[in-house]
Amino acid sequence: EQRRQLEERLVLQLRMISKGAYYWYRREQEKISNHSE
């Protein structure tokens, strides 16, 4: 039971990290495309 809770927490953290990374990646791409003339 405890291991299941641990896995769920890990999945949640991974999801949040991937979401944040994707958001950051999109922002960086927009910055790059805006800088190019």
mmCIF file of C-alpha atoms in Angstrom:
data_model
loop_
_atom_site.group_PDB
_atom_site.id
_atom_site.type_symbol
_atom_site.label_atom_id
_atom_site.label_comp_id
_atom_site.label_asym_id
_atom_site.label_seq_id
_atom_site.Cartn_x
_atom_site.Cartn_y
_atom_site.Cartn_z
ATOM 1 C CA GLU A 1 0.000 0.000 0.000
ATOM 2 C CA GLN A 2 2.762 2.418 0.960
ATOM 3 C CA ARG A 3 4.643 1.632 -2.221
ATOM 4 C CA ARG A 4 1.565 2.460 -4.281
ATOM 5 C CA GLN A 5 1.308 5.882 -2.635
ATOM 6 C CA LEU A 6 4.985 6.482 -3.341
ATOM 7 C CA GLU A 7 4.533 5.595 -7.008
ATOM 8 C CA GLU A 8 1.499 7.868 -7.321
ATOM 9 C CA ARG A 9 3.464 10.753 -5.816
ATOM 10 C CA LEU A 10 6.317 10.076 -8.227
ATOM 11 C CA VAL A 11 3.944 10.096 -11.206
ATOM 12 C CA LEU A 12 2.413 13.370 -10.048
ATOM 13 C CA GLN A 13 5.831 15.005 -9.707
ATOM 14 C CA LEU A 14 6.895 13.724 -13.119
ATOM 15 C CA ARG A 15 3.725 15.103 -14.685
ATOM 16 C CA MET A 16 4.272 18.517 -13.110
ATOM 17 C CA ILE A 17 7.929 18.581 -14.182
ATOM 18 C CA SER A 18 7.135 17.617 -17.771
ATOM 19 C CA LYS A 19 4.361 20.229 -17.884
ATOM 20 C CA GLY A 20 6.716 22.936 -16.607
ATOM 21 C CA ALA A 21 9.469 21.868 -18.985
ATOM 22 C CA TYR A 22 7.070 21.963 -21.928
ATOM 23 C CA TYR A 23 5.845 25.423 -20.927
ATOM 24 C CA TRP A 24 9.434 26.690 -20.603
ATOM 25 C CA TYR A 25 10.349 25.133 -23.949
ATOM 26 C CA ARG A 26 7.452 26.903 -25.686
ATOM 27 C CA ARG A 27 8.491 30.243 -24.178
ATOM 28 C CA GLU A 28 12.093 29.775 -25.304
ATOM 29 C CA GLN A 29 10.953 28.899 -28.833
ATOM 30 C CA GLU A 30 8.816 32.043 -28.975
ATOM 31 C CA LYS A 31 11.752 34.150 -27.776
ATOM 32 C CA ILE A 32 14.016 32.695 -30.465
ATOM 33 C CA SER A 33 11.488 33.156 -33.261
ATOM 34 C CA ASN A 34 10.810 36.729 -32.135
ATOM 35 C CA HIS A 35 14.504 37.613 -32.173
ATOM 36 C CA SER A 36 15.089 36.357 -35.708
ATOM 37 C CA GLU A 37 14.456 39.074 -38.272
#
